Structures are given as structure tokens and as C-alpha cells.
PDB file of C-alpha atoms and ligand atoms in Angstrom:
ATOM      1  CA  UNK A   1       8.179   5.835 -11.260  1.00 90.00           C
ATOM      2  CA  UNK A   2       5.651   7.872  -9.238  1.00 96.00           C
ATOM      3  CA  UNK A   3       6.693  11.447  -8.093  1.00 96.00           C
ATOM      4  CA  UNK A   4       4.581  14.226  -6.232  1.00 98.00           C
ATOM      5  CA  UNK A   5       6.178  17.895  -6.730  1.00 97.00           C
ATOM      6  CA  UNK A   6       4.982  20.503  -4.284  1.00 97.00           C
ATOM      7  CA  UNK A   7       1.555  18.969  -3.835  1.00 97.00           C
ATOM      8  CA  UNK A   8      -1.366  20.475  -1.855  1.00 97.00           C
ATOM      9  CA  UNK A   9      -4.691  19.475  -0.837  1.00 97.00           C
ATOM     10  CA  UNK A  10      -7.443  20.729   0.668  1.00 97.00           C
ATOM     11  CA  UNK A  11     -10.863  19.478   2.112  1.00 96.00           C
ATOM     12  CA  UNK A  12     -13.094  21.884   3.099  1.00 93.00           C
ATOM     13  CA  UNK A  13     -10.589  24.145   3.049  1.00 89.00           C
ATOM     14  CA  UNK A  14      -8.608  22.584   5.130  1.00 93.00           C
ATOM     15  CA  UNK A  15      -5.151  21.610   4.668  1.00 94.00           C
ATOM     16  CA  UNK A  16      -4.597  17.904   4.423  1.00 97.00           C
ATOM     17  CA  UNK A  17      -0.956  17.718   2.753  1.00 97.00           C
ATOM     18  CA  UNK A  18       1.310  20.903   2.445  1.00 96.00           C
ATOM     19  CA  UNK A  19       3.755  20.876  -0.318  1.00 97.00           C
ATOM     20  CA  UNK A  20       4.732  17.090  -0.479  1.00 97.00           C
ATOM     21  CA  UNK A  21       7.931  16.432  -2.654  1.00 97.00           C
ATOM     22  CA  UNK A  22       8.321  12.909  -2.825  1.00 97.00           C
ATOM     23  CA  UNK A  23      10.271   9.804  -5.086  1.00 96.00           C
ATOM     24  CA  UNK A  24       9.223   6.553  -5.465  1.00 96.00           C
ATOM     25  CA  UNK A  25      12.014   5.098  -6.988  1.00 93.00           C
ATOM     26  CA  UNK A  26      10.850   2.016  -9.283  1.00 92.00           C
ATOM     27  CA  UNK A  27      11.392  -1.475  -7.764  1.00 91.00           C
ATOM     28  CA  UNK A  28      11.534   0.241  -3.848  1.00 92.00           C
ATOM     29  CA  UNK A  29       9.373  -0.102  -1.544  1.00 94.00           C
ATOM     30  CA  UNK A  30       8.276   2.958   0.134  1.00 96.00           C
ATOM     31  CA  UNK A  31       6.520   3.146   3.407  1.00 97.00           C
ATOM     32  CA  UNK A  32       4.332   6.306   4.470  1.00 97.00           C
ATOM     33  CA  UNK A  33       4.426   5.989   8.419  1.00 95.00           C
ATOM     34  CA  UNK A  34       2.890   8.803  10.786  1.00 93.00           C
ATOM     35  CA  UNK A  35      -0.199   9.724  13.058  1.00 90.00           C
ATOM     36  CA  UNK A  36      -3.771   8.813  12.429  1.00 90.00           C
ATOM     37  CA  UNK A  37      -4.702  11.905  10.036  1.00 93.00           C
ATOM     38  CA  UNK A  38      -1.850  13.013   9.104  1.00 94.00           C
ATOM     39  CA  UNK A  39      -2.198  13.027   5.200  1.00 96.00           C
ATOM     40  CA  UNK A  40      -1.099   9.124   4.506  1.00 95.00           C
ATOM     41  CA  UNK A  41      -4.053   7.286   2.458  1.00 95.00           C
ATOM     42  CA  UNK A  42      -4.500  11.020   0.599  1.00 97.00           C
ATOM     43  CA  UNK A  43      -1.455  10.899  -0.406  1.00 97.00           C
ATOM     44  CA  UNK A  44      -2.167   7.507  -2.597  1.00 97.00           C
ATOM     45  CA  UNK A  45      -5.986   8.327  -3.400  1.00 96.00           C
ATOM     46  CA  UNK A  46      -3.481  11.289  -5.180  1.00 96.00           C
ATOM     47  CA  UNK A  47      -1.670   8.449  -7.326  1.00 96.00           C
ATOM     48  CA  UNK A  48      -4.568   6.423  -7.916  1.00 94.00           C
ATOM     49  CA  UNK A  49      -6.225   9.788  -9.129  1.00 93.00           C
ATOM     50  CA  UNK A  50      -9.077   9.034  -7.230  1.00 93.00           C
ATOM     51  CA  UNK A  51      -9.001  12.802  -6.280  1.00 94.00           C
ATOM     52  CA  UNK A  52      -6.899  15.543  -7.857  1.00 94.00           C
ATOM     53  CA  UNK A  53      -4.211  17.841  -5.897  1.00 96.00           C
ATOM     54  CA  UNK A  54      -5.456  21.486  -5.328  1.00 96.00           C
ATOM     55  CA  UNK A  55      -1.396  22.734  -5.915  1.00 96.00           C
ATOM     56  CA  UNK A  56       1.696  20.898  -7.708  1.00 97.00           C
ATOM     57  CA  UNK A  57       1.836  17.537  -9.213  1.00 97.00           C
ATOM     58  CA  UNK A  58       1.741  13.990  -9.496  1.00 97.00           C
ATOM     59  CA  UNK A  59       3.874  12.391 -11.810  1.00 96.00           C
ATOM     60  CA  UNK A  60       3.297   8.449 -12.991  1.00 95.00           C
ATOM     61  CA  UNK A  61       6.517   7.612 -15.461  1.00 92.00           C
ATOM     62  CA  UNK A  62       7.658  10.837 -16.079  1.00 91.00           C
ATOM     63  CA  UNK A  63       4.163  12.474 -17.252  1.00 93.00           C
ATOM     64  CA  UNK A  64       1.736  14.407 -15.239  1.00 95.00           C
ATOM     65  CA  UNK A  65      -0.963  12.624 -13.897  1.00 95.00           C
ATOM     66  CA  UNK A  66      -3.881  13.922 -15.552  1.00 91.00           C
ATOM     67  CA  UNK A  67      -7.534  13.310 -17.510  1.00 89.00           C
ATOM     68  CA  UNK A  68      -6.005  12.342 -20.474  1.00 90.00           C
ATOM     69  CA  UNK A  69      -3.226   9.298 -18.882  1.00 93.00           C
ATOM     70  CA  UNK A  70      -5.359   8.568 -16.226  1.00 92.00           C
ATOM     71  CA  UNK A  71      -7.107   5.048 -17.102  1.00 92.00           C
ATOM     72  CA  UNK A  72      -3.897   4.031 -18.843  1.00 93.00           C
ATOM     73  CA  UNK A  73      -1.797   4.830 -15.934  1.00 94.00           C
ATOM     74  CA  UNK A  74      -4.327   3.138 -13.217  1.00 93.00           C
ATOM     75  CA  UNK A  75      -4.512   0.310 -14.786  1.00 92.00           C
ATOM     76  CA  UNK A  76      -1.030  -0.879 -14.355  1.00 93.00           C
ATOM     77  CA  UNK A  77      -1.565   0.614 -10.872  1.00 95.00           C
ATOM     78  CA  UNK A  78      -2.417  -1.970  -7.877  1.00 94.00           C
ATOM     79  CA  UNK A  79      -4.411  -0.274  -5.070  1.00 94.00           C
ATOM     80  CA  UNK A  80      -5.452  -2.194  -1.797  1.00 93.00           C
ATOM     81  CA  UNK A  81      -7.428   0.631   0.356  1.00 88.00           C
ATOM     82  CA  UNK A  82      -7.632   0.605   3.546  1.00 82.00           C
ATOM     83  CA  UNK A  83      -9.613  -2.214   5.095  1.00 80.00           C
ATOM     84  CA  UNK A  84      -9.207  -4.484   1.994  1.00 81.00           C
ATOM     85  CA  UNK A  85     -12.351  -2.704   0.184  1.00 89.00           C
ATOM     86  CA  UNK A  86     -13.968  -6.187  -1.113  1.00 95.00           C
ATOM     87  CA  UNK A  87     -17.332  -5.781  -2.575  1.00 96.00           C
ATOM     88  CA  UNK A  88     -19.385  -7.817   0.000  1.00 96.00           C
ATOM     89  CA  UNK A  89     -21.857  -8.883  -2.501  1.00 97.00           C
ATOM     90  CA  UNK A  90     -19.004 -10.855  -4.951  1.00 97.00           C
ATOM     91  CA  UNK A  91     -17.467 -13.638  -4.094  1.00 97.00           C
ATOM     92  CA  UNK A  92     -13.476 -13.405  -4.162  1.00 97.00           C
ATOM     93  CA  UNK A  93     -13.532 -14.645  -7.169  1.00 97.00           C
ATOM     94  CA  UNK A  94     -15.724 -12.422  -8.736  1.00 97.00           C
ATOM     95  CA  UNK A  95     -13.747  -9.459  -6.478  1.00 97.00           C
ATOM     96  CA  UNK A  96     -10.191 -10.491  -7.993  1.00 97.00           C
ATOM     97  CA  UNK A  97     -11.603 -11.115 -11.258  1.00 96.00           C
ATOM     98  CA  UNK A  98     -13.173  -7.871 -11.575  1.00 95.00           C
ATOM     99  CA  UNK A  99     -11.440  -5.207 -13.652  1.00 93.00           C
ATOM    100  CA  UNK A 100     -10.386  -8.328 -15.990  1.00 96.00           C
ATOM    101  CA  UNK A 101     -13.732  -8.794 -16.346  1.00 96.00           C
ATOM    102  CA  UNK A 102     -13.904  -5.201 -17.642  1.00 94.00           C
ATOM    103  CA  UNK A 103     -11.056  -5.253 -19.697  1.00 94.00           C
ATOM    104  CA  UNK A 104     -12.210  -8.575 -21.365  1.00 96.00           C
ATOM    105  CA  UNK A 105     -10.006 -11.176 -20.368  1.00 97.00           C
ATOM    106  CA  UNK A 106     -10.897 -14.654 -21.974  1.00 97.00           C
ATOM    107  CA  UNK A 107     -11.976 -17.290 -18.876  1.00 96.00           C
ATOM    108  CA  UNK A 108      -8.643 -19.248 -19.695  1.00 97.00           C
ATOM    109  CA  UNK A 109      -6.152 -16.309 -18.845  1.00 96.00           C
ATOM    110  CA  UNK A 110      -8.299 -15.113 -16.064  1.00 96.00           C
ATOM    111  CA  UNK A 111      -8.651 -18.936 -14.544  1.00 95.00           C
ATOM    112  CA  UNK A 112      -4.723 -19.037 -15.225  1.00 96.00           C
ATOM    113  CA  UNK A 113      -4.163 -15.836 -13.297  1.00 95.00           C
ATOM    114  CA  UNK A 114      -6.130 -16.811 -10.306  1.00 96.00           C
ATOM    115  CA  UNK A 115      -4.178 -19.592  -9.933  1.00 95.00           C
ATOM    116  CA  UNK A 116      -1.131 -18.223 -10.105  1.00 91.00           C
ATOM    117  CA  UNK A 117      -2.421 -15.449  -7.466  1.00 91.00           C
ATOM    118  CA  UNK A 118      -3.996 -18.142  -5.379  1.00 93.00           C
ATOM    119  CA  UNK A 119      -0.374 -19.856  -5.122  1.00 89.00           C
ATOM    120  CA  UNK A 120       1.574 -16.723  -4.802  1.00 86.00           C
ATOM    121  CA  UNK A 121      -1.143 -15.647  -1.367  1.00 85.00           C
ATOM    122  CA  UNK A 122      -1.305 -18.911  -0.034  1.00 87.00           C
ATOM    123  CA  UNK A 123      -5.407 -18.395  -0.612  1.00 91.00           C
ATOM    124  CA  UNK A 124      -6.493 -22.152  -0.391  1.00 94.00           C
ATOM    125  CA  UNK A 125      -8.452 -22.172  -3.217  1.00 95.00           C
ATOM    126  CA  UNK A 126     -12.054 -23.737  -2.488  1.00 96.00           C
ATOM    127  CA  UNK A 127     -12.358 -20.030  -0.879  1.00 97.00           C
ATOM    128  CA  UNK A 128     -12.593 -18.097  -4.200  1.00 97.00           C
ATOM    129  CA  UNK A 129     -16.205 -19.160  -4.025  1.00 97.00           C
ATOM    130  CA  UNK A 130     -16.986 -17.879  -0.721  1.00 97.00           C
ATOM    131  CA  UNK A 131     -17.989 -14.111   0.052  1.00 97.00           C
ATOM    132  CA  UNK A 132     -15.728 -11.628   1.945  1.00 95.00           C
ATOM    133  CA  UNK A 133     -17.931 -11.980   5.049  1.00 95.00           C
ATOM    134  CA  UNK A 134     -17.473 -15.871   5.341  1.00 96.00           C
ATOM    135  CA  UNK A 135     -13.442 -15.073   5.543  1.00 94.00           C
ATOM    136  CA  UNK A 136     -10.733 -14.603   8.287  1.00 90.00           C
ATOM    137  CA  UNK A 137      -9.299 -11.559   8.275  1.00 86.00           C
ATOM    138  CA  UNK A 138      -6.357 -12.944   6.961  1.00 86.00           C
ATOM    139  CA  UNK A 139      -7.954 -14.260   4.136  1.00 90.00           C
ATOM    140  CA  UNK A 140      -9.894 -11.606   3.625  1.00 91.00           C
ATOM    141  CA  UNK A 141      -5.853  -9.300   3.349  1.00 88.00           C
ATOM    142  CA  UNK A 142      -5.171 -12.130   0.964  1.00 89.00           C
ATOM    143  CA  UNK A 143      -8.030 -11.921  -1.281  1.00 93.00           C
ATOM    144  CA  UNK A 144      -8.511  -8.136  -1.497  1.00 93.00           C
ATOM    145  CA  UNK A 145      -4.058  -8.556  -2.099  1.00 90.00           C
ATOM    146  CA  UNK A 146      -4.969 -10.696  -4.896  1.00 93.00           C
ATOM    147  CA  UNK A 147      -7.389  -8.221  -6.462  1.00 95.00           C
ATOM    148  CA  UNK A 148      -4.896  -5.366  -6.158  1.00 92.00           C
ATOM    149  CA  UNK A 149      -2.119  -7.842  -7.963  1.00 91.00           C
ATOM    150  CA  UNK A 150      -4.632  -9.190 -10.688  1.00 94.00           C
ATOM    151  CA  UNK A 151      -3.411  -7.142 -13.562  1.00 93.00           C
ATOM    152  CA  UNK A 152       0.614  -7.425 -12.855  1.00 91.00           C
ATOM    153  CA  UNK A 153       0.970  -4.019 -12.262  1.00 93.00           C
ATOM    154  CA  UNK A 154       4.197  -2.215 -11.967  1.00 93.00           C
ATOM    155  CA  UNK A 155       3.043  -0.107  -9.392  1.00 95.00           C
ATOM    156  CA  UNK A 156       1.549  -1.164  -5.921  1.00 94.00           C
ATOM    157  CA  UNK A 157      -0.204   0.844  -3.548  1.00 96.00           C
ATOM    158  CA  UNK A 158      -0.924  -0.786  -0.211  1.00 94.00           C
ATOM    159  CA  UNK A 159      -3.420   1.172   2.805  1.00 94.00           C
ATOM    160  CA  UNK A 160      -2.527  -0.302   5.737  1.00 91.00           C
ATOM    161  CA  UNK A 161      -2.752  -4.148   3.933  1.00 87.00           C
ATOM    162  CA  UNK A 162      -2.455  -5.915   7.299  1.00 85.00           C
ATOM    163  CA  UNK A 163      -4.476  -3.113   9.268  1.00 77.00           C
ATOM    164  CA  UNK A 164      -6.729  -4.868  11.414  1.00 68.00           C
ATOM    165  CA  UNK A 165      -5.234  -8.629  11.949  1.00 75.00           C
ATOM    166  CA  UNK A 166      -3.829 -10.154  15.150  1.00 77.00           C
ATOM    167  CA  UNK A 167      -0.322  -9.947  15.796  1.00 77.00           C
ATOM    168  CA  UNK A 168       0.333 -13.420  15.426  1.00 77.00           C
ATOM    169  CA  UNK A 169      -1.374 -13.287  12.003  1.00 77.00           C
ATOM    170  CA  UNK A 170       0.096  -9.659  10.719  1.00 80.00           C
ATOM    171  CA  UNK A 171       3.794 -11.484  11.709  1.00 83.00           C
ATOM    172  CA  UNK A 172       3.023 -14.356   9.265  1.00 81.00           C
ATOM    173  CA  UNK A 173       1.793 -12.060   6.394  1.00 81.00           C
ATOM    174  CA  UNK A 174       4.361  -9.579   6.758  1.00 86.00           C
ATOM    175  CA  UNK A 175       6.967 -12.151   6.107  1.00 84.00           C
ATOM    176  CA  UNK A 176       4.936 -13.392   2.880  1.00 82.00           C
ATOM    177  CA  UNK A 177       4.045 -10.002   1.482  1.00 83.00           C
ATOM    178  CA  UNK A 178       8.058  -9.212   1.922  1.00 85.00           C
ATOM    179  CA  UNK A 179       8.337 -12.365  -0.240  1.00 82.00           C
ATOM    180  CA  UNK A 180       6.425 -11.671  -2.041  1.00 82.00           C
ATOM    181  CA  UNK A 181       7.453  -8.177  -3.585  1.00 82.00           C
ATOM    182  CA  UNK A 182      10.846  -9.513  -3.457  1.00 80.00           C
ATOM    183  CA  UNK A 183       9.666 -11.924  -6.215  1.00 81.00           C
ATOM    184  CA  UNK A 184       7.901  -9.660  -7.855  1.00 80.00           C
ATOM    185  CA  UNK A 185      10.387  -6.911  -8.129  1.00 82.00           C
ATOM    186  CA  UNK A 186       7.398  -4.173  -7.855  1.00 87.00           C
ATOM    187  CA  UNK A 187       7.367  -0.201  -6.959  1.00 93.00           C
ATOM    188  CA  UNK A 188       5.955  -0.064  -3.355  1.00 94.00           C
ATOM    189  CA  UNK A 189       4.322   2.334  -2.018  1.00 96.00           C
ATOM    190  CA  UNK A 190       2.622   1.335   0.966  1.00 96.00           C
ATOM    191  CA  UNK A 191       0.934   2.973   4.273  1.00 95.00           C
ATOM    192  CA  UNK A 192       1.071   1.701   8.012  1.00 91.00           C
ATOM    193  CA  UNK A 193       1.131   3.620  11.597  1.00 82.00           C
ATOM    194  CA  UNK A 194       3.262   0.711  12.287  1.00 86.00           C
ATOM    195  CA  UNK A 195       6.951   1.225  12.980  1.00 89.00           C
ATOM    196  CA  UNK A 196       8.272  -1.768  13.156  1.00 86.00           C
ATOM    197  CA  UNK A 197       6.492  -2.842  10.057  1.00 88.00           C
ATOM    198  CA  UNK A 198       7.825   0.212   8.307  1.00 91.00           C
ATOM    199  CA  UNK A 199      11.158  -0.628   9.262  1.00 90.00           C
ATOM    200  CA  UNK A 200      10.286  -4.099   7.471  1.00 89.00           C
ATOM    201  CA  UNK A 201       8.969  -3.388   4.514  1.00 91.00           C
ATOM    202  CA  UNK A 202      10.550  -0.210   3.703  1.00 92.00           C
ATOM    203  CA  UNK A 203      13.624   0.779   1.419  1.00 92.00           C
ATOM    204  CA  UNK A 204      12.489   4.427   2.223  1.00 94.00           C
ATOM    205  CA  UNK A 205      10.717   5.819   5.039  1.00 96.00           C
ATOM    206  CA  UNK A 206       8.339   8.691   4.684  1.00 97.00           C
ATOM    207  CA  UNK A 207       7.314   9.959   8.455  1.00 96.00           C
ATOM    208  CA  UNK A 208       4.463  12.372   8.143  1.00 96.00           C
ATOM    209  CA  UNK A 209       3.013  15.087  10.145  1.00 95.00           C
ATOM    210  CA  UNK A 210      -0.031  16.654  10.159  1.00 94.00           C
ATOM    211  CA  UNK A 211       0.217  16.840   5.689  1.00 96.00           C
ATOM    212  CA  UNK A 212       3.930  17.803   5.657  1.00 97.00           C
ATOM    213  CA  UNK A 213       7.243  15.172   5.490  1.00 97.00           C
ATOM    214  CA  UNK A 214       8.842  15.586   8.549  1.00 96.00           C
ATOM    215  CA  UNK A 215      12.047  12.963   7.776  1.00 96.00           C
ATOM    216  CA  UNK A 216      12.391  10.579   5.321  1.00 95.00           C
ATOM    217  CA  UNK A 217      15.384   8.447   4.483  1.00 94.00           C
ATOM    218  CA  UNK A 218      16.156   5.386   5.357  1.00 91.00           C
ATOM    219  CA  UNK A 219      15.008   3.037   8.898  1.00 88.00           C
ATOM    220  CA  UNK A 220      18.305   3.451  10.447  1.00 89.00           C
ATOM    221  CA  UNK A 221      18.627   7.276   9.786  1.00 90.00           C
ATOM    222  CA  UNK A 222      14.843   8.387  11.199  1.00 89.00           C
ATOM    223  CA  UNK A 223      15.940   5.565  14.302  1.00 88.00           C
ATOM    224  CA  UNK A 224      19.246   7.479  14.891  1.00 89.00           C
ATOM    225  CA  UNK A 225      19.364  10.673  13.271  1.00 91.00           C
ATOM    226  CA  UNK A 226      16.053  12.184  13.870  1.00 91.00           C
ATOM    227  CA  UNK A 227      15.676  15.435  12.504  1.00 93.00           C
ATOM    228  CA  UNK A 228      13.530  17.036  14.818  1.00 91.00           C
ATOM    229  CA  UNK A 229      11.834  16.084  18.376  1.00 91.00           C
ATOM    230  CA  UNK A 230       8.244  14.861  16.801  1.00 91.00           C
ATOM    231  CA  UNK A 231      10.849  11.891  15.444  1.00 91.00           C
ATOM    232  CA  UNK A 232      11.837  10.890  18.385  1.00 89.00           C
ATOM    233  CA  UNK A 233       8.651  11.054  20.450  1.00 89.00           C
ATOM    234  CA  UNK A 234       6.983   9.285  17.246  1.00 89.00           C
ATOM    235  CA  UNK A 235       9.836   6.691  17.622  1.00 88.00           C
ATOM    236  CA  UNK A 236       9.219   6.694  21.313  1.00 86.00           C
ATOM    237  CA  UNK A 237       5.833   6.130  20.940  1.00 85.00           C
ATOM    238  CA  UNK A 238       6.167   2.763  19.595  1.00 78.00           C
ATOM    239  CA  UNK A 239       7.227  -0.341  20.647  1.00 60.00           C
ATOM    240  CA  UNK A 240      10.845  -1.108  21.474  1.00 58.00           C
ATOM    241  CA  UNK A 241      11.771   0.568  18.190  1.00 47.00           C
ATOM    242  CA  UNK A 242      15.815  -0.601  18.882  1.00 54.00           C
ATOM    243  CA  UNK A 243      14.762  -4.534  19.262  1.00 55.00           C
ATOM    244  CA  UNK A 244      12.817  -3.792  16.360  1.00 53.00           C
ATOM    245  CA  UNK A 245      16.147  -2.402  14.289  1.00 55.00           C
ATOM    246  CA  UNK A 246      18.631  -5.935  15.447  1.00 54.00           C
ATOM    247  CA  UNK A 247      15.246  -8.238  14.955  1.00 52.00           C
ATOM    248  CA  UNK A 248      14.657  -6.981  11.839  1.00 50.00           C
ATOM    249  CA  UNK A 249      17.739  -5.572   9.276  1.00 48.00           C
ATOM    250  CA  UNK A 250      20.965  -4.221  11.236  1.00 45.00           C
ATOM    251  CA  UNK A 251      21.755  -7.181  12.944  1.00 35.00           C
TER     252      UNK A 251
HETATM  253  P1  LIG B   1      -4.364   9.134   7.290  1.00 87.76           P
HETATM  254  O1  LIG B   1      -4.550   8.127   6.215  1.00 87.76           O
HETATM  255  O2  LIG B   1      -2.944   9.532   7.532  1.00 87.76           O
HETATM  256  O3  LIG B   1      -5.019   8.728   8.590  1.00 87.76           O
HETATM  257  P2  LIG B   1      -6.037  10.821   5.597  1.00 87.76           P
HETATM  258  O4  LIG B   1      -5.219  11.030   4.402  1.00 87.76           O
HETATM  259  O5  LIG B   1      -7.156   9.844   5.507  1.00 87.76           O
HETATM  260  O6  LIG B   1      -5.097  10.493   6.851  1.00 87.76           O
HETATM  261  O7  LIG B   1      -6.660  12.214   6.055  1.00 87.76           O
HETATM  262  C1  LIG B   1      -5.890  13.397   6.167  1.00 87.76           C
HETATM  263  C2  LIG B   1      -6.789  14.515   6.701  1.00 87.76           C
HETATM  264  O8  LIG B   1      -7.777  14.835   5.735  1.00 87.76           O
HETATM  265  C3  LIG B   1      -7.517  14.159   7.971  1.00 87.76           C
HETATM  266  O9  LIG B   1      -7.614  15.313   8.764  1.00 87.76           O
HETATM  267  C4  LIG B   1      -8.890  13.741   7.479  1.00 87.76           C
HETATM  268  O10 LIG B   1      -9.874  13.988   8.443  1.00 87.76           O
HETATM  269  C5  LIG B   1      -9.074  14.623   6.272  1.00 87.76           C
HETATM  270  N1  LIG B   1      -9.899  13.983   5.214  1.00 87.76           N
HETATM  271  C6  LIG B   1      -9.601  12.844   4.558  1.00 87.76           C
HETATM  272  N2  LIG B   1     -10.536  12.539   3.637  1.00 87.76           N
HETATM  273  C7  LIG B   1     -11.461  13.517   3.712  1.00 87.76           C
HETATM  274  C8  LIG B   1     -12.681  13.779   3.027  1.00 87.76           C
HETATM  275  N3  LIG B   1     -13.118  12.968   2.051  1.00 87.76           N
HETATM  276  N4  LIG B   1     -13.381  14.882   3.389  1.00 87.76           N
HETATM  277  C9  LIG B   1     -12.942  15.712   4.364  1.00 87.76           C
HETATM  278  N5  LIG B   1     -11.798  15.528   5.043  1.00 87.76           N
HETATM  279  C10 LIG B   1     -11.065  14.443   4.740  1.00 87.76           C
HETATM  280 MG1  LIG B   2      -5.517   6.281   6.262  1.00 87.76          MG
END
């Protein structure tokens, strides 16, 4: 569904990614782990052709991503950026309804989508009136979820969707948002620093390293078969990374 084929970019003349081959096979979920900087929410400003690769290619369905598919192709893409990205001067409603808006969905199919989004976040729904500000940061993941899911896309692209929440919190919405896409049967392609959330979400792991793929397979393969030392001190790095393996999927 989405492919990159040796893509490069620069800013400033500086390297961000180096020659990224990646797959996104449709109806996986792909996570895009790896150090602050490394290249991660570049790599889907890239799909969402919110900036254009210097070298190689991005591919949406088989066609290069390009001026003329562009609005066609982004609009059956989802894209959450990081920190949720709600325009604090809209209510939620008006946030979520947005692009429909645009597009010129009839009130009726837009009402009937926000409840169906309402239901499927758990957004109680006497919030759709309030502004982003006067929201928990929980809410405030599930409104700016429900703006990236408005139009059904096929394709999802998630920066860091439960960045900045408390554990206790990022637990709870972790286990809907798996739910979630599980329902949905939706590509995934999705960015956190977070291992054990990686290990989660992810069908395919992507580890990243200052713009170039370092491993990427599955969880249990980057756990156990690292392919070079920056894997293991990555792994290392996080929190009890083998509890996280039995707690989670190898049990
Ligand atoms: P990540 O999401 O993995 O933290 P980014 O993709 O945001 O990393 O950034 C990759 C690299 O590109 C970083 O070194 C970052 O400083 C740089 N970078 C990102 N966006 C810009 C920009 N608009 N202008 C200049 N440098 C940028
Ligand atoms: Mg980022």
C-alpha cells in the first residue's frame, strides 16, 4: 500500500533519511521506533506529501507519489502529527469535522460520522463542543484520533498518538487503539520511541538510526536477533524489554 524506494532527504543540507527502502504491507501495522531525531515523523510528512524526497520514491498503491495523485491519495490518508495538531481555535467538533467540511459533506452524514467516531474513541460526546484547551490529554489523543479517522481512510499515519499521556492513561488507550485497528482492518503506519508500545502495536518493526533502517522485522527478531550492537543497546535502553515480550505477545 505505501512503499518508499531508496529515499533521501535533506534539510539544510543535511541528511535526515539515507536511502530508506521500506513496505507497508496493507492491513499491517507498522511501527517506526528509534532515537529522538533520527528521521521518524519525516519519514510520514514523506507519505502525507507534506514535503517531497530529495532522492528515490514514495509509492501510495502502486503509483508514485507525486503533484498530480497527491490530493486524491491524501485524502484517503489519516494523519495524526505529533502532539495531536488540533486547531486551538475550533472546537472538536469543528476540528473532526473539518476536511468534510471542505469536501462538502451534507450535516446528516457528517452528524452520522461523528457519532460513529465518538462511539468507536470512547469521546463522551457533550465534549465535541468544547475547545482542545478545555480537554485531558487523553481526550485531547481521542479527538485529534477522530479527526485523523473522519474520512475512513485506508491508510493511517499515527506521530507518536499517545506521546505525552501518563502511563496509566497511554496503557488504557493503547489497548483501545489496538482495538480499534483490529476492527478497522487499516494500513498502520505509526511512530513511537516507545519499545514496548512498538512491540504492541506492531506487525513490523522499523528501528531507525540517525535516517538509515538499522533492523526491521518482526518484535521477536530485533528482541533476539539483533543485527548489530546499536539494537541491543537501543533494546537495553528501555524498560525490561523481555517482561515486555511474555506481557505482551509470546507468552
Ligand atoms: P524524529 O521524528 O525521529 O524525532 P524528525 O524526522 O523530526 O525526527 O527529524 C529528523 C532530522 O531532521 C532531525 O535532525 C531534525 O532536527 C531534522 N529536521 C526535521 N525537520 C526539519 C526542518 N523542518 N528543518 C530542518 N531540519 C529538520
Ligand atoms: Mg518526531
Amino acid at each position: 500500500m505505501l512503499n518508499y524506494s531508496g529515499v533521501c532527504k535533506r534539510y539544510d543540507g543535511q541528511l535526515a533519511l539515507d536511502r530508506i527502502d521500506l513496505d507497508c504491507p496493507e492491513g499491517a501495522t507498522t511501527v517506526l521506533i528509534g532515537p529522538s531525531g533520527c528521521g521518524k515523523s519525516t519519514l510520514l510528512r514523506l507519505a502525507a506529501g507534506l514535503i517531497r524526497a530529495d532522492a528515490g520514491q514514495v509509492w501510495f498503491e502502486g503509483a508514485p507519489l507525486g503533484a498530480e495523485n497527491l490530493r486524491a491519495a491524501r485524502l484517503r490518508m489519516g494523519y495524526m502529527i505529533q502532539e495531536g495538531g488540533l486547531f486551538p481555535h475550533l472546537s472538536v467538533r469543528a476540528n473532526v469535522e473539518l476536511m468534510a467540511r471542505e469536501l462538502g459533506w451534507a450535516a446528516p452524514r457528517r452528524r452520522a460520522r461523528l457519532a460513529e467516531l465518538t462511539e468507536l474513541v470512547r469521546l463522551p460526546t457533550p465534549l465535541l463542543d468544547r475547545f482542545p484547551l478545555e480537554l485531558s490529554g487523553g481526550q485531547r489523543q481521542r479527538a485529534a484520533l477522530m479527526r485523523a479517522l473522519m474520512l475512513n481512510p485506508d491508510l493511517i499515519l499515527l506521530d507518536e498518538p499517545l506521546g505525552a499521556l501518563d502511563p496509566m492513561i497511554r496503557v488504557e488507550l493503547q489497548r483501545e487503539l489496538a482495538a480499534i485497528f483490529q476492527r478497522l482492518h487499516k494500513t498502520v503506519l505509526m511512530v513511537t520511541h516507545d519499545l514496548a508500545e512498538a512491540v504492541f502495536f506492531g506487525d513490523q518493526l522499523v528501528l531507525l538510526r540517525a535516517g538509515r533502517i538499522v533492523q526491521q522485522g518482526s518484535a521477536q527478531a530485533l528482541l533476539q536477533s539483533p543485527v548489530e550492537e546499536f539494537v541491543t543497546a537501543f533494546v537495553n535502553a528501555q524498560r525490561a524489554p523481555q517482561r515486555v515480550l511474555t506481557q505482551y505477545k509470546y507468552c
